[in-house]
mmCIF file of C-alpha atoms in Angstrom:
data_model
loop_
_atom_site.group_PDB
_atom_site.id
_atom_site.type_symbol
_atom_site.label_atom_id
_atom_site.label_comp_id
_atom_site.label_asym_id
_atom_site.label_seq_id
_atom_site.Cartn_x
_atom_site.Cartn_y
_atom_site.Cartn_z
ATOM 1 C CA UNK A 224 -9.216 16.871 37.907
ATOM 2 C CA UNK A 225 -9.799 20.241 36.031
ATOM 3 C CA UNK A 226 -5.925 21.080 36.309
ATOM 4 C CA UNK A 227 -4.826 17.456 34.754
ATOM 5 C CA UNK A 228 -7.034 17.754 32.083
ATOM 6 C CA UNK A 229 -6.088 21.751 31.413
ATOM 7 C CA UNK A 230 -2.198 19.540 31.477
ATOM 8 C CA UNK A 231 -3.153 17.340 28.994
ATOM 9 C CA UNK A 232 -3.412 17.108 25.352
ATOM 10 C CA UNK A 233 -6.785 16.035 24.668
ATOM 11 C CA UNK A 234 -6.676 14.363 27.678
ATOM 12 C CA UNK A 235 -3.835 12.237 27.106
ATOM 13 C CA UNK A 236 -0.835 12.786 29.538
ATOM 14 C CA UNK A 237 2.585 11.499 30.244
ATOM 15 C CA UNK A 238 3.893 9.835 33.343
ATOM 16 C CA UNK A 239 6.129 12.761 33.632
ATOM 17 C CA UNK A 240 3.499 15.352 33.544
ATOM 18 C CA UNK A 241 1.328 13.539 36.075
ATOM 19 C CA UNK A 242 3.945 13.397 38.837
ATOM 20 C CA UNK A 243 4.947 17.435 37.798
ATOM 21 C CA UNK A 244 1.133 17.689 38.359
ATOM 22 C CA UNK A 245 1.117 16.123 42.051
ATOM 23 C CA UNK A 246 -0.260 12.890 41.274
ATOM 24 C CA UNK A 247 2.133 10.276 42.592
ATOM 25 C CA UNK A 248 3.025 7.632 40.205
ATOM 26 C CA UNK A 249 1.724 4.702 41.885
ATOM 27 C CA UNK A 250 -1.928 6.136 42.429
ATOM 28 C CA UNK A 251 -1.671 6.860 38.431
ATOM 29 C CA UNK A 252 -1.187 2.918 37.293
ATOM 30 C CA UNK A 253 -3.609 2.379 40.058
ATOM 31 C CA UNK A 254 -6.482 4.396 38.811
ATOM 32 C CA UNK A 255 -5.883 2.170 35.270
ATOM 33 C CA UNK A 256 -6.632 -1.081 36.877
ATOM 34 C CA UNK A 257 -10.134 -2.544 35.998
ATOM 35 C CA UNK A 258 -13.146 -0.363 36.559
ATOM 36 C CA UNK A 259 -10.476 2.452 37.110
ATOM 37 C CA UNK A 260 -11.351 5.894 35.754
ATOM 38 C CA UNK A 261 -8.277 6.553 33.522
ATOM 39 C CA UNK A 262 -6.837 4.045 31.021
ATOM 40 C CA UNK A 263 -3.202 3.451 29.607
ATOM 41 C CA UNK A 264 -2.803 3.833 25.820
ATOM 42 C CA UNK A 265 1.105 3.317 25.596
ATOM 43 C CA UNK A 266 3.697 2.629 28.520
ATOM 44 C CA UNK A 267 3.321 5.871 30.709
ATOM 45 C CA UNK A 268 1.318 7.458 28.587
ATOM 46 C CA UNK A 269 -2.588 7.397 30.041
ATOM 47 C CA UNK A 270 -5.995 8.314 28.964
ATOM 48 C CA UNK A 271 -8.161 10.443 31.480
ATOM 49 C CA UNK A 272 -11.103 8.720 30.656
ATOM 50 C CA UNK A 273 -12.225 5.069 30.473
ATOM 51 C CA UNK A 274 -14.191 5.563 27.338
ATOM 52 C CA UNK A 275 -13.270 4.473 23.938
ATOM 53 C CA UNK A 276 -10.421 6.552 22.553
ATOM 54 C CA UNK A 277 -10.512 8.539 19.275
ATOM 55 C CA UNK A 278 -7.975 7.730 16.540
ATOM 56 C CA UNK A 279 -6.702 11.388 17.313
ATOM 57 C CA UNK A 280 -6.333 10.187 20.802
ATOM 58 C CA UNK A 281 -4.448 7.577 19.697
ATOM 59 C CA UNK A 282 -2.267 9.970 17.427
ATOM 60 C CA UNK A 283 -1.482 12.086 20.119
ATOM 61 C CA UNK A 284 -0.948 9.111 22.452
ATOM 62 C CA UNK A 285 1.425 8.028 19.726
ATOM 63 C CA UNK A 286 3.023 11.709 19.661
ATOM 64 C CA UNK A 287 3.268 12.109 23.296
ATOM 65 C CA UNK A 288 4.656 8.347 23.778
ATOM 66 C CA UNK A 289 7.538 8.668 21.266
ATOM 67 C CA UNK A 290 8.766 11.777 22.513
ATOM 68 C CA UNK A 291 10.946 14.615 21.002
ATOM 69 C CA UNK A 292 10.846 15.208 17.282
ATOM 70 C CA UNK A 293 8.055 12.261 17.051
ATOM 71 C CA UNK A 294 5.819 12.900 13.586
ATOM 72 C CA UNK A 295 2.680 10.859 12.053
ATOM 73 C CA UNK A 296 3.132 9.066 8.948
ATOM 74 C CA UNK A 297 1.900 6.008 6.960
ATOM 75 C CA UNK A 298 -1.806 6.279 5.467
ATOM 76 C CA UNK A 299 -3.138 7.918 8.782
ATOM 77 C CA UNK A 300 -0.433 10.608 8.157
ATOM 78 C CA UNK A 301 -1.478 10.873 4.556
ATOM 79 C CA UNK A 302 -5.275 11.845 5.935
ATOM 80 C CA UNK A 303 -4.069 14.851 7.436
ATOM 81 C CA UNK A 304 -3.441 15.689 3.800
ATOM 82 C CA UNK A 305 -6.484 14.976 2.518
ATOM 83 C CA UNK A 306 -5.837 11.154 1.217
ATOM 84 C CA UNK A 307 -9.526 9.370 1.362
ATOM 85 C CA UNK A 308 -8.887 6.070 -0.843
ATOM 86 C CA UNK A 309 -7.474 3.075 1.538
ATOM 87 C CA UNK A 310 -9.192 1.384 4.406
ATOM 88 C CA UNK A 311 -9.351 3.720 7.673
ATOM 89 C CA UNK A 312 -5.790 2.761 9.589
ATOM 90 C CA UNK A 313 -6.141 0.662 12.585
ATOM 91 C CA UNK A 314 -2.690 2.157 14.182
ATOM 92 C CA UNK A 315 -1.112 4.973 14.355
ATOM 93 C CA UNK A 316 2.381 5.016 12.444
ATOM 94 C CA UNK A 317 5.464 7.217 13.685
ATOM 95 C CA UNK A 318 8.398 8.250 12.818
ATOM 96 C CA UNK A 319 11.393 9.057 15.242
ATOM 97 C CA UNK A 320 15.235 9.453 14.338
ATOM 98 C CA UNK A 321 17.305 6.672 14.518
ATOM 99 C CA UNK A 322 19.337 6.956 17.496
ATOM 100 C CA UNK A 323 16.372 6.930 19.515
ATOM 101 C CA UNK A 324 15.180 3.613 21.420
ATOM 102 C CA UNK A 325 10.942 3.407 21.321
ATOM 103 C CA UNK A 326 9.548 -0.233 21.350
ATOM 104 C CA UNK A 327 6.107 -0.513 18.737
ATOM 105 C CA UNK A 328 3.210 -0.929 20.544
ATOM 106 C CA UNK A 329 -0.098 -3.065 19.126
ATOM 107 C CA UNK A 330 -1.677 0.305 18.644
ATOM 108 C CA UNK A 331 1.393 2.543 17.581
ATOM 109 C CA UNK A 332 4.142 1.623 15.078
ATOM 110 C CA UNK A 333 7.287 2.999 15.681
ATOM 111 C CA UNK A 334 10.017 3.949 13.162
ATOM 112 C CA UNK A 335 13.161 4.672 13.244
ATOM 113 C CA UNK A 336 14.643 6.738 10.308
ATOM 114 C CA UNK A 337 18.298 8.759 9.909
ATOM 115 C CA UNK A 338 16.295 10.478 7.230
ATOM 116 C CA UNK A 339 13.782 12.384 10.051
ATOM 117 C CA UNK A 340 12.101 15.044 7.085
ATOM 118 C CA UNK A 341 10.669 18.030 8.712
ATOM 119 C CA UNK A 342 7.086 18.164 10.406
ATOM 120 C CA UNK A 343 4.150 20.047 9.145
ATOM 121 C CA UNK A 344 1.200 20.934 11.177
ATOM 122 C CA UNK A 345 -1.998 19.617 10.376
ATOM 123 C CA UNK A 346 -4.773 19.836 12.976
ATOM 124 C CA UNK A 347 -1.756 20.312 15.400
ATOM 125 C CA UNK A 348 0.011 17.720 14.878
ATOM 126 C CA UNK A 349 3.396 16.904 13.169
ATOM 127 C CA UNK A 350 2.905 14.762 10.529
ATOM 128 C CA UNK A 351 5.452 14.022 7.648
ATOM 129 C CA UNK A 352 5.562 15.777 3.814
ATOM 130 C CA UNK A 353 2.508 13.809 2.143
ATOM 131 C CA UNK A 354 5.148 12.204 -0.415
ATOM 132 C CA UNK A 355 6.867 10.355 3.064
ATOM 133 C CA UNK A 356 3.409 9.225 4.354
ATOM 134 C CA UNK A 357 2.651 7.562 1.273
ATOM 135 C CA UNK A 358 6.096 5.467 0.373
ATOM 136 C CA UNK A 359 6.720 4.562 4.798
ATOM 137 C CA UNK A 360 2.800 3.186 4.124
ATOM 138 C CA UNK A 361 3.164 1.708 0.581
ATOM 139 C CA UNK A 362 6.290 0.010 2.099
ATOM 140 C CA UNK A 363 4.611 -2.346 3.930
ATOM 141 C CA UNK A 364 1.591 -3.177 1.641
ATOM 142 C CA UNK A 365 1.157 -6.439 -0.202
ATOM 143 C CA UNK A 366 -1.819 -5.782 -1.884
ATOM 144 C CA UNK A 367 -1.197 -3.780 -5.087
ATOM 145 C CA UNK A 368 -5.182 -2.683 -5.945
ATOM 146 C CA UNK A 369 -5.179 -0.961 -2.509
ATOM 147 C CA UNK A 370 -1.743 0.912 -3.240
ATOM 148 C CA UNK A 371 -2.972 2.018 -6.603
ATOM 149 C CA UNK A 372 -6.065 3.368 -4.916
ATOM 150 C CA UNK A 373 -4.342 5.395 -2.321
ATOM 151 C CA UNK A 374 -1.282 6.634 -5.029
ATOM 152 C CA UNK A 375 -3.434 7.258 -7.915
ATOM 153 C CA UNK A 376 -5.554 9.476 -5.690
ATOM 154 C CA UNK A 377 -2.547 11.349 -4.484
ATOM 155 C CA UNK A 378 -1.603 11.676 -8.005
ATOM 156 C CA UNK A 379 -4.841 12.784 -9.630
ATOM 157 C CA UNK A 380 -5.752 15.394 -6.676
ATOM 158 C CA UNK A 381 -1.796 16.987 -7.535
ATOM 159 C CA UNK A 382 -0.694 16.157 -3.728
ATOM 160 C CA UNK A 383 2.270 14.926 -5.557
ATOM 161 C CA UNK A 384 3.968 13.029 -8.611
ATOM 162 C CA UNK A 385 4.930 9.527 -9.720
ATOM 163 C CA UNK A 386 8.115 11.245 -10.093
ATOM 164 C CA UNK A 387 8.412 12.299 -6.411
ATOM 165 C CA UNK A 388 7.064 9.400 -5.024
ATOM 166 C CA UNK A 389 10.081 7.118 -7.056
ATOM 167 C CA UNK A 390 12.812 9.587 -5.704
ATOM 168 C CA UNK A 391 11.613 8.578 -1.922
ATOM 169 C CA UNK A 392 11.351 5.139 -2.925
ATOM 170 C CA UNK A 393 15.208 5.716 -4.111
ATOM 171 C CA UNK A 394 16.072 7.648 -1.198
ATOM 172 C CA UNK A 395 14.382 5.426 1.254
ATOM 173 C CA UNK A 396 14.903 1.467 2.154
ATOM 174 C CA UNK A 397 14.340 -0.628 -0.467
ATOM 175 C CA UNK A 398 12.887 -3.211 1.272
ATOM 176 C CA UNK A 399 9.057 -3.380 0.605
ATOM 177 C CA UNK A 400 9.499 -0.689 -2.408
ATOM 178 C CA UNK A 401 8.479 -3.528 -5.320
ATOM 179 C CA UNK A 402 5.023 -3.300 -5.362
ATOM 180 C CA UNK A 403 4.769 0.422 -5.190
ATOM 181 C CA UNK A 404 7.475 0.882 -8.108
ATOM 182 C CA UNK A 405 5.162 -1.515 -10.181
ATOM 183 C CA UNK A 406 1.711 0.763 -9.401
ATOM 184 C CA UNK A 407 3.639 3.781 -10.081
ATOM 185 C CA UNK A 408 4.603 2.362 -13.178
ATOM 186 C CA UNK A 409 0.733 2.353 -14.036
ATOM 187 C CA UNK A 410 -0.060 5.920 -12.448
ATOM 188 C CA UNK A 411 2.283 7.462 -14.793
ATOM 189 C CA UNK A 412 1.203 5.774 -18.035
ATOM 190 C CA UNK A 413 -2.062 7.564 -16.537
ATOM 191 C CA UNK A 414 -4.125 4.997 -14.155
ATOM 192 C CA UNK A 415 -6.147 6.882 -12.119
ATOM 193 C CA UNK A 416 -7.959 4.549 -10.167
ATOM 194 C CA UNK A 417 -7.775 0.620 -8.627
ATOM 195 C CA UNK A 418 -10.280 -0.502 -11.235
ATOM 196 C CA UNK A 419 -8.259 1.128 -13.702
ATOM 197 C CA UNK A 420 -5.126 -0.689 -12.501
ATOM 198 C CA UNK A 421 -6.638 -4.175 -12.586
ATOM 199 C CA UNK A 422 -7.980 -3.658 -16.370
ATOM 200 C CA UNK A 423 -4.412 -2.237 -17.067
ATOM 201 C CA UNK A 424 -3.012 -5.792 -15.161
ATOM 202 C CA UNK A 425 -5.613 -7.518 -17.194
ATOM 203 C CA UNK A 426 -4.869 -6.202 -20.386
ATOM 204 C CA UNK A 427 -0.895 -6.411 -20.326
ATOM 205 C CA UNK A 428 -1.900 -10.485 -19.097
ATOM 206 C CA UNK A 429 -2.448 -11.056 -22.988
ATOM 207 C CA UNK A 430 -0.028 -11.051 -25.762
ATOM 208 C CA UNK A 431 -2.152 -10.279 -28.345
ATOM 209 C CA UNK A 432 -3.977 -7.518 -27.040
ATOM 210 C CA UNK A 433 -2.508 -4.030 -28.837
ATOM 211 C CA UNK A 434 -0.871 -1.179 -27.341
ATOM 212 C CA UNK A 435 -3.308 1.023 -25.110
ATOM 213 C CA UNK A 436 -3.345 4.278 -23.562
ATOM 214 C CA UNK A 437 -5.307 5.351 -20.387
ATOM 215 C CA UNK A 438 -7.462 8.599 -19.703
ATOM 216 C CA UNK A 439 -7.400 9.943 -22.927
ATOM 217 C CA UNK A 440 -9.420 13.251 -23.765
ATOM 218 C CA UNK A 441 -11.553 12.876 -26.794
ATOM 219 C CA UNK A 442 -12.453 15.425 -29.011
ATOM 220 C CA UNK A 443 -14.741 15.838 -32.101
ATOM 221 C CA UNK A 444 -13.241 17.422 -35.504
ATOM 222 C CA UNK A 445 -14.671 20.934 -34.566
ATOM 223 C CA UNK A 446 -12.647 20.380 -31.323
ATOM 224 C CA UNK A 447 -15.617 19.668 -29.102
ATOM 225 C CA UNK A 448 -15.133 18.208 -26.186
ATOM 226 C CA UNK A 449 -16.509 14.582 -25.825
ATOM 227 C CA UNK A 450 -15.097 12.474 -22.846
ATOM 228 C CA UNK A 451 -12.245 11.023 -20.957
ATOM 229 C CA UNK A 452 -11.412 7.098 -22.295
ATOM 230 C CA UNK A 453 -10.927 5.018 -19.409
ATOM 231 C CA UNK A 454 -8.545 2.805 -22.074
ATOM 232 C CA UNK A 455 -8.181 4.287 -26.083
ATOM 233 C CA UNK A 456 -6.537 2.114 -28.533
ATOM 234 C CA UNK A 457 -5.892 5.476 -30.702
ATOM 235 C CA UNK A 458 -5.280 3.046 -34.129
ATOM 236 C CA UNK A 459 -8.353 0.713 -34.432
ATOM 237 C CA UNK A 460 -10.686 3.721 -32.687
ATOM 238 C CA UNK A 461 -11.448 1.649 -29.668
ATOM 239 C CA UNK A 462 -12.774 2.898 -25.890
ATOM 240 C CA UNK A 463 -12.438 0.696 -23.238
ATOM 241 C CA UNK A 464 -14.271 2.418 -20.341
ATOM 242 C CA UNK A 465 -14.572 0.962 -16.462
ATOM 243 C CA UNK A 466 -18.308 0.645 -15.049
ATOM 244 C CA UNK A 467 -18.451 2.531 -11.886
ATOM 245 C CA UNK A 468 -21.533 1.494 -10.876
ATOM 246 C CA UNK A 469 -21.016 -2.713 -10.527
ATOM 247 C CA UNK A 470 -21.601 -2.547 -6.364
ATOM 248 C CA UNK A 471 -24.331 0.042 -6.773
ATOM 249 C CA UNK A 472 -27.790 -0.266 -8.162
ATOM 250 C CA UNK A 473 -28.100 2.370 -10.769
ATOM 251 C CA UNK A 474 -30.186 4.735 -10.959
ATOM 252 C CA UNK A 475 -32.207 6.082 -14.060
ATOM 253 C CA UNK A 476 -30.090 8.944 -14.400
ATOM 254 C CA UNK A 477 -27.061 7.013 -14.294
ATOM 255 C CA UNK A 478 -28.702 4.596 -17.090
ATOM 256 C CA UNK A 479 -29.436 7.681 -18.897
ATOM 257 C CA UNK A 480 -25.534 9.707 -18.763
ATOM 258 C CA UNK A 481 -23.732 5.945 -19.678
ATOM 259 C CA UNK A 482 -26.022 5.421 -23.131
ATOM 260 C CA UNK A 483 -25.549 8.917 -23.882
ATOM 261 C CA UNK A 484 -21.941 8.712 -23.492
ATOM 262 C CA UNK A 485 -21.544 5.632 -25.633
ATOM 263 C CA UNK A 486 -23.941 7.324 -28.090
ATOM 264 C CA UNK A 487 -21.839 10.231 -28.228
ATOM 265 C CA UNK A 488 -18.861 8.239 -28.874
ATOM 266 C CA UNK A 489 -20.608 6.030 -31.275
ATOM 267 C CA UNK A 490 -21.568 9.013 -33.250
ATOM 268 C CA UNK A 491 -17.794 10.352 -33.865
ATOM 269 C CA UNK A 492 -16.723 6.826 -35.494
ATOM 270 C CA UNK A 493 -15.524 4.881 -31.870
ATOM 271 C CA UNK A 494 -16.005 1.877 -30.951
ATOM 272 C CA UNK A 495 -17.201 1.479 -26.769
ATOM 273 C CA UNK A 496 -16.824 -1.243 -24.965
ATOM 274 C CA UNK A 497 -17.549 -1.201 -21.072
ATOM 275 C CA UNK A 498 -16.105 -3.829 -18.518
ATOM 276 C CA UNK A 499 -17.082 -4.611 -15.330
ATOM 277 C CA UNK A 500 -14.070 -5.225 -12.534
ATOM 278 C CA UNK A 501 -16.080 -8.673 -11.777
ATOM 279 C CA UNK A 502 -15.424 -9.388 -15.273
ATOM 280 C CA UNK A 503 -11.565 -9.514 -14.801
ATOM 281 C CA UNK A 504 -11.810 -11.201 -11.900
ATOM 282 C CA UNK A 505 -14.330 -13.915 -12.422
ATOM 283 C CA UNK A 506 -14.226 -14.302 -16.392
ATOM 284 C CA UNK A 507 -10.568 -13.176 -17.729
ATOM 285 C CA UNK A 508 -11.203 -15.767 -20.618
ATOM 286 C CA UNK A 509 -14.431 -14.450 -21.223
ATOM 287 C CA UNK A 510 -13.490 -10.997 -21.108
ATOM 288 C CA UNK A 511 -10.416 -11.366 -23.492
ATOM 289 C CA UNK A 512 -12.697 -13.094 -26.021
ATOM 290 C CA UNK A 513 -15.227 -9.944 -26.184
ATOM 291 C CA UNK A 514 -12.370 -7.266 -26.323
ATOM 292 C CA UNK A 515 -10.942 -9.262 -29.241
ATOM 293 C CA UNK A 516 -14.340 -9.106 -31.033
ATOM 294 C CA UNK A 517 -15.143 -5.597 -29.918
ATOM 295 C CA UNK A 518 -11.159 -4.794 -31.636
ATOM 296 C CA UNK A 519 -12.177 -7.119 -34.673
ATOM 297 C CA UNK A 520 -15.114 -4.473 -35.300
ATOM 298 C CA UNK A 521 -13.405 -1.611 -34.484
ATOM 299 C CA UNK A 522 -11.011 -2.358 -37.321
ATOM 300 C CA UNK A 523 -14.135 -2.515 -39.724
ATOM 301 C CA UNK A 524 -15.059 0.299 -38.982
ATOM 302 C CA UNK A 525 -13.805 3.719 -40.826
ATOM 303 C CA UNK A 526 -11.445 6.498 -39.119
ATOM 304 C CA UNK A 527 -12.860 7.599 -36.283
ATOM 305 C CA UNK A 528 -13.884 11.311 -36.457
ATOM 306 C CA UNK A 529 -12.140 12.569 -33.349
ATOM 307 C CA UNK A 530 -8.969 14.208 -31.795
ATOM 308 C CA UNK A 531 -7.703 13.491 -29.007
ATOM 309 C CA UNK A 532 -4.550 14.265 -26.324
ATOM 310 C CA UNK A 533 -3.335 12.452 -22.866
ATOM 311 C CA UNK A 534 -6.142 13.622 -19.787
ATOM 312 C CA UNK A 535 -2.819 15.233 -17.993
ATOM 313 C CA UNK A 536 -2.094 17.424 -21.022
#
């Protein structure tokens, strides 16, 4: 048993590399029947264990299963490069090139590509440039919060650019590449998060709501640093900043950093108004109305005392 698992990857092994290893291929699908000490993951690829695999596990199933110039992609690629945001994948998605004939599995998506990019190595496997993980996954999402979360990540952390990501989406099939053209269209005007897409969603809703721009850095007239705008309407002096703590009871401290924020705001002529993501989804009425009175004093108001440049700059 020592020698198959020294022949295995993590102990997953091939068909193939059983019988090179001696062990006929009937007795192999045998020990896989119920109560059997090894499992199969894939068609002749098996587990040498009956325990619960890891997602690696699976990866490497996925790897060793698709053969020959096989690399990860999709979100679970994307982890590999450090992407958090998005729900943990349930299968493992793989790229192969075209010509090749590999049938998807529950567990492992296969797909076929004449535009095979080149590998890199993370954790020892080959997974696909971060900018191809993120359009194949993208691709087959419907729900455009959970895109902008995963995107808007990848853009803020500089794994890549709205720019780059559109070229793929050129390069690529088109099919699928709607919804990720429309978040991208938000992460460049400077959405950095989901909650910031849905206020950006909510805002462009209403006609009479005035141009705004998103993570804007604020400074005082002696060039001071003061904050990041969620949302900055830069004529009428108005902040329009996400709560981050709706889900999460907040602390004291927390109470403590959000009045000082709006009192430092307050101070250099703005006016603040915070929205919570609940409020957009459960109130849009009643949300419009207090923005409209929160712009209606903001236009009261004098100049606002402050400087202030896109958060990219």
């Amino acid at each position: 048993m020592e020698r198959l698992r020294a022949a295995s990857w993590e102990g997953v092994i091939s068909i193939d590399e059983l019988t090179a290893q001696g062990v006929p291929e009937r007795t192999a699908y045998r020990r896989t029947q119920e109560d059997g000490p090894w499992q199969l993951m894939a068609p002749a690829t098996f587990l040498l264990s009956s325990g619960e695999p890891t997602y690696r596990q699976w990866e490497i199933a996925a790897l060793v299963y698709a053969g020959e110039g096989a690399m990860l992609t999709g979100l679970g690629g994307a982890r590999h490069h450090g992407i958090r945001s998005g729900d943990d994948p349930t299968t493992v998605h793989v790229l192969i090139h075209d010509p090749r004939r590999v049938l998807s599995t529950p567990k492992i998506v296969i797909e076929r590509t004449k535009r095979l990019p080149k590998p890199i190595k993370r954790g020892g496997l080959a997974v696909a440039p971060v900018v191809r993980c993120l359009t194949d996954w993208s691709r087959r999402q419907k729900d455009l919060t959970a895109i902008s979360a995963v995107l808007a990540e990848a853009v803020r952390e500089w794994k890549t650019t709205p720019a780059d990501l559109l070229q793929e989406l050129d390069h690529g099939c088109r099919k699928g590449s709607a919804a990720p053209r429309r978040v991208l269209a938000a992460v460049d005007e400077g959405v950095w998060s989901a909650a910031e897409y849905e206020l950006r969603e909510f805002w462009h809703q209403w006609a009479d709501l005035p141009e705004i721009e998103w993570n804007v850095k604020l400074y005082d007239e002696d060039g001071r640093f003061l904050a990041i705008a969620d949302g900055f309407v830069k004529d009428l002096g108005f902040v329009l900043q996400v709560d981050s703590v709706e889900h999460h009871f907040a602390t004291p401290d927390q109470v403590q950093e959000t009045l000082t924020y709006h009192r430092r705001l307050r101070a250099a002529g703005l006016q603040v108004l915070s929205v919570r993501p609940a409020q957009r989804r459960d109130d849009p009425d009643g949300l419009h109305t207090d923005v409209l009175d929160a712009l209606a004093t903001a236009a009261l108001l004098p100049a606002p005392r402050v400087r202030y440049e896109p958060a990219s700059a």
